[in-house]
PDB file of C-alpha atoms in Angstrom:
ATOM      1  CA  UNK A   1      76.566  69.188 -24.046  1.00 57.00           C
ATOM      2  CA  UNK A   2      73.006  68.561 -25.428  1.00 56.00           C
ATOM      3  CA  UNK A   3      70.896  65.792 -25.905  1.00 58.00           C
ATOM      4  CA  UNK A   4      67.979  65.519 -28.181  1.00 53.00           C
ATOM      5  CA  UNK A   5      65.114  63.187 -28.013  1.00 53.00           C
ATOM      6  CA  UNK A   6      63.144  62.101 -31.046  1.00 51.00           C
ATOM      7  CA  UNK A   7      60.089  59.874 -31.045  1.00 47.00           C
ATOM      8  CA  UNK A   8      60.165  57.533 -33.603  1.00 46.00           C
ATOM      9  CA  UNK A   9      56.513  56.493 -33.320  1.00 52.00           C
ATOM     10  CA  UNK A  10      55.084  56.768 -37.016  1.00 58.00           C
ATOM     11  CA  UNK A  11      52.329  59.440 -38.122  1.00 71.00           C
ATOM     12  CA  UNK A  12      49.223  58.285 -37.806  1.00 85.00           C
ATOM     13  CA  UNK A  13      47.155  57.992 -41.036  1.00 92.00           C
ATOM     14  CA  UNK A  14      43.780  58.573 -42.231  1.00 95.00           C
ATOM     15  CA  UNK A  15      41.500  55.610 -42.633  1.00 97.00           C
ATOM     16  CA  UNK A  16      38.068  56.761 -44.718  1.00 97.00           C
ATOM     17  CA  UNK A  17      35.798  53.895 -45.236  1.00 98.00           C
ATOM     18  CA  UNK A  18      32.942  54.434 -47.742  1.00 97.00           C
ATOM     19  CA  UNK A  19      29.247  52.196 -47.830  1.00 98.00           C
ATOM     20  CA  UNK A  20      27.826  52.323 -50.678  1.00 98.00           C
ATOM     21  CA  UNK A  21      24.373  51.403 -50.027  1.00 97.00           C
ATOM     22  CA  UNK A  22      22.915  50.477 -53.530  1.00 97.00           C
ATOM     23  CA  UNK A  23      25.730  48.129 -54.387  1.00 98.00           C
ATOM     24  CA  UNK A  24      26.275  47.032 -50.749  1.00 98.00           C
ATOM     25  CA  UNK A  25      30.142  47.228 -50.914  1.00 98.00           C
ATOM     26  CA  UNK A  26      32.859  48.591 -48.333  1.00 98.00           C
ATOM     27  CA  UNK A  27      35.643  50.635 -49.674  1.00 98.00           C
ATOM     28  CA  UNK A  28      38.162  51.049 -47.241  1.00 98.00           C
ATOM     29  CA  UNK A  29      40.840  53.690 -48.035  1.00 97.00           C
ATOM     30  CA  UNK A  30      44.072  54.640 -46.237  1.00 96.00           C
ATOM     31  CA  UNK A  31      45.619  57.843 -46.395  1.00 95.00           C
ATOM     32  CA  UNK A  32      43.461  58.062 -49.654  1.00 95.00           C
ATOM     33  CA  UNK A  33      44.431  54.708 -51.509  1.00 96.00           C
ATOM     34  CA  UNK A  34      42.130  52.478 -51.709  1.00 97.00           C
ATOM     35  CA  UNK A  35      42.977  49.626 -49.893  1.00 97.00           C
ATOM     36  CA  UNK A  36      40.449  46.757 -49.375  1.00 98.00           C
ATOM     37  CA  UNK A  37      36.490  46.517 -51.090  1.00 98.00           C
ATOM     38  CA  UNK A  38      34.051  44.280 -49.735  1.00 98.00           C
ATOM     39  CA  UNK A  39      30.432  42.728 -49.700  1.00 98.00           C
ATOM     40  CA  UNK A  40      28.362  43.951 -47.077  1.00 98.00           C
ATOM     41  CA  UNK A  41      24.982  43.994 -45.388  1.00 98.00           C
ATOM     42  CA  UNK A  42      23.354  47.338 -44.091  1.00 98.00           C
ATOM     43  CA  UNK A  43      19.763  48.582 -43.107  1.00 97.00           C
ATOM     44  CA  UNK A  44      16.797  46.620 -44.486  1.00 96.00           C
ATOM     45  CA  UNK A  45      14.330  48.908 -45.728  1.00 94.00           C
ATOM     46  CA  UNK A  46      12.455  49.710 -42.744  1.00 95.00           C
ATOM     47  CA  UNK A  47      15.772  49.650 -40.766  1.00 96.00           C
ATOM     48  CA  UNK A  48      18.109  52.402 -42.550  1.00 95.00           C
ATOM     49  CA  UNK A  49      21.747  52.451 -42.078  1.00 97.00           C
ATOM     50  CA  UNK A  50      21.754  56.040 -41.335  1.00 97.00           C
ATOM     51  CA  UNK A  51      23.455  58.725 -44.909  1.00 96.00           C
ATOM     52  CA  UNK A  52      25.895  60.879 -44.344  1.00 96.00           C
ATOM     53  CA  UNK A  53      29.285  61.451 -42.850  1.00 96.00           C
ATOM     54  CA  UNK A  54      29.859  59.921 -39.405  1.00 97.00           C
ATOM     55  CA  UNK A  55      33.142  59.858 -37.175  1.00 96.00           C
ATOM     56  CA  UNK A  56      33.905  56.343 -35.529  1.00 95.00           C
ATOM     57  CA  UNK A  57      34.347  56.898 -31.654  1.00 94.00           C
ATOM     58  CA  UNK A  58      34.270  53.640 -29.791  1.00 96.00           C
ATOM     59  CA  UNK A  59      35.299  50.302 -30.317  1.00 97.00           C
ATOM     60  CA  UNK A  60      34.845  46.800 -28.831  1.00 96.00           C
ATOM     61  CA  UNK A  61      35.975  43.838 -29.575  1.00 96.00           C
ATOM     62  CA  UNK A  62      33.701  41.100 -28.345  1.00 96.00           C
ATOM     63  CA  UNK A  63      30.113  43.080 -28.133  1.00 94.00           C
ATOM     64  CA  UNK A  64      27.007  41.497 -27.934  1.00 92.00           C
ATOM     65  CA  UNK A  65      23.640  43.761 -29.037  1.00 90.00           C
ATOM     66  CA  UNK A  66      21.776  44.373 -25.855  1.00 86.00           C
ATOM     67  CA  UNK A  67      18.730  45.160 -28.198  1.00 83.00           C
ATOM     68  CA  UNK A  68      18.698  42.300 -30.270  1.00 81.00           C
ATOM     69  CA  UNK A  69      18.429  38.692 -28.326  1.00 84.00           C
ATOM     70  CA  UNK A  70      22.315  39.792 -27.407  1.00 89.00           C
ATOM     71  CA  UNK A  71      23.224  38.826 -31.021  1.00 88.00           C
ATOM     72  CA  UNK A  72      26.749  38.639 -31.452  1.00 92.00           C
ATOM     73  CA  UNK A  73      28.459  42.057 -33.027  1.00 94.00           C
ATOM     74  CA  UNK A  74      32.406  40.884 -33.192  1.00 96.00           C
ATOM     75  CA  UNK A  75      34.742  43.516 -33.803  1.00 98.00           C
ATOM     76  CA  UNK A  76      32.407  46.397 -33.795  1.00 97.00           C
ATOM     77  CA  UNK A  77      33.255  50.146 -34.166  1.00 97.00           C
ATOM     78  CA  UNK A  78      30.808  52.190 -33.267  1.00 97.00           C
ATOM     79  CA  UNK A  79      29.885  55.809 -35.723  1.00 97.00           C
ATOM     80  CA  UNK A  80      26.508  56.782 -33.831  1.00 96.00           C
ATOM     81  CA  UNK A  81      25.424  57.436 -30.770  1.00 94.00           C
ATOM     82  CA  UNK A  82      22.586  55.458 -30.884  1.00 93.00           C
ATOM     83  CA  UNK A  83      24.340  52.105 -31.739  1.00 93.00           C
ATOM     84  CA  UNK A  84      24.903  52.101 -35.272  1.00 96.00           C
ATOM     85  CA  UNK A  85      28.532  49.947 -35.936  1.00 97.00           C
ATOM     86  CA  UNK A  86      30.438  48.015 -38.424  1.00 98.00           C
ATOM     87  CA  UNK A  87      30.930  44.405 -37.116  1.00 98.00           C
ATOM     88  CA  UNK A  88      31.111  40.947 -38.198  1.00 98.00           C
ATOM     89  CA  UNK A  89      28.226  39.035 -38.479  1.00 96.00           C
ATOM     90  CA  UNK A  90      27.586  34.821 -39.272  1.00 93.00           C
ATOM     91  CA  UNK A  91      25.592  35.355 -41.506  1.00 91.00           C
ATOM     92  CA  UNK A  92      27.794  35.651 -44.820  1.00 95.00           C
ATOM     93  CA  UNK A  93      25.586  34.493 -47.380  1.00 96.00           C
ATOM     94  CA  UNK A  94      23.107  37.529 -46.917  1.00 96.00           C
ATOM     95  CA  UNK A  95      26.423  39.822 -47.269  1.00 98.00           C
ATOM     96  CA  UNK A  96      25.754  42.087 -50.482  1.00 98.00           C
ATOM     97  CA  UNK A  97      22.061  42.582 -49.378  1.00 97.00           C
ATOM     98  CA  UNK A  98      20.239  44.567 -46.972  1.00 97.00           C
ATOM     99  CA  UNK A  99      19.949  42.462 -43.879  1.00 96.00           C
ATOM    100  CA  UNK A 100      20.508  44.066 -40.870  1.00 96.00           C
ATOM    101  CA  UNK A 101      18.915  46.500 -38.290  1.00 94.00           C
ATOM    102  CA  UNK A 102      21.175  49.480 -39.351  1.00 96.00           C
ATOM    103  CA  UNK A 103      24.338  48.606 -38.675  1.00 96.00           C
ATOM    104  CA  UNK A 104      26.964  47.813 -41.196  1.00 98.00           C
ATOM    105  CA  UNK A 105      27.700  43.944 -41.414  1.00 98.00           C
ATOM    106  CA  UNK A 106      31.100  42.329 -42.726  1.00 98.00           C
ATOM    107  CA  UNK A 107      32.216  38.643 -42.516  1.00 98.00           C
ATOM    108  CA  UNK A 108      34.453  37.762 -39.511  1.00 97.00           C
ATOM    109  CA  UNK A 109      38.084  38.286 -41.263  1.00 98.00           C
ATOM    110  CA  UNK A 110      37.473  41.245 -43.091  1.00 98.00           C
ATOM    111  CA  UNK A 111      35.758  42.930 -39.681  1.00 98.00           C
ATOM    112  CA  UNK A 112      38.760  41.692 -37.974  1.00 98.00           C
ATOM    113  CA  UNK A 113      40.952  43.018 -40.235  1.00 98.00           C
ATOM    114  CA  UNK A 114      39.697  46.179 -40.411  1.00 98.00           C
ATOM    115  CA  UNK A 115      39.228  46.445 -36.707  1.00 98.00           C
ATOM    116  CA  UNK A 116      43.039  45.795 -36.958  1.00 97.00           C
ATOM    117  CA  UNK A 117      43.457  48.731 -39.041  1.00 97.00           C
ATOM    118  CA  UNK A 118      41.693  51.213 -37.164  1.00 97.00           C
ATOM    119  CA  UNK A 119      42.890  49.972 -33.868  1.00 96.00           C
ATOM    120  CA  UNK A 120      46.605  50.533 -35.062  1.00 95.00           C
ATOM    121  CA  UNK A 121      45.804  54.264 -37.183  1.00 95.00           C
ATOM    122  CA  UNK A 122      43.118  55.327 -34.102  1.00 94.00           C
ATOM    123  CA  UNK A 123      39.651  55.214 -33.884  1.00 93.00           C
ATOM    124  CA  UNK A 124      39.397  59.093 -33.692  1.00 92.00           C
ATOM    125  CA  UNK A 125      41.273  58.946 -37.362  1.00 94.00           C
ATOM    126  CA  UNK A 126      38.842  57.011 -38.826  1.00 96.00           C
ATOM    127  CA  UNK A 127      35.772  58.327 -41.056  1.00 96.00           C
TER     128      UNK A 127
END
């Protein structure tokens, strides 16, 4: 007799998420459906949020920015080498204008939520 084995683990999909910097929104698409849009802060002017297409690589949960006055970065998932991330930030009323140092800034929930996301489709899926 024969036995076969089948993992049951579900595919892994394809999480894109999109800044648009002029309108300082989030789209966050799975699989290519759009799934959640929201406000967020990037660069101020002198402080890009760097164009183009960037793979995320690392995340952390609880990170604290060892460049700036170790302000908290909750939830962060990090797309360049040199530090660039999408976190959470307190500071929700400046979401939908430029207000950060580079990175990409979200309100607590959504960051968590999305952390969430990419945690569960893998980091190395995510765009």
């Amino acid at each position: 007799t024969s036995v076969m084995l089948f993992t049951a683990g579900a595919a892994q999909a394809k999480v894109d998420i999109t800044v648009d910097k002029d309108n300082q929104q989030m789209t966050v698409a799975v699989d290519g459906v759009a799934r959640y849009h929201w406000p967020v802060s990037t660069g101020i002017p002198s402080r890009e949020t760097p164009n183009g297409s960037f793979r995320a690589f690392r995340m952390e949960e609880d990170h604290y920015s060892k460049e700036f006055d170790d302000a908290p970065m909750p939830h962060s998932i990090f797309f360049t080498k040199i530090g660039h991330a999408i976190h959470g930030t307190d500071s929700v009323g400046r979401l939908g204008t430029p207000a950060s140092h580079g990175c990409v800034r979200l309100s607590r929930d959504n960051a968590s939520t999305l952390y969430a996301l990419v945690q569960k489709e893998g980091v190395l899926n995510t765009t």
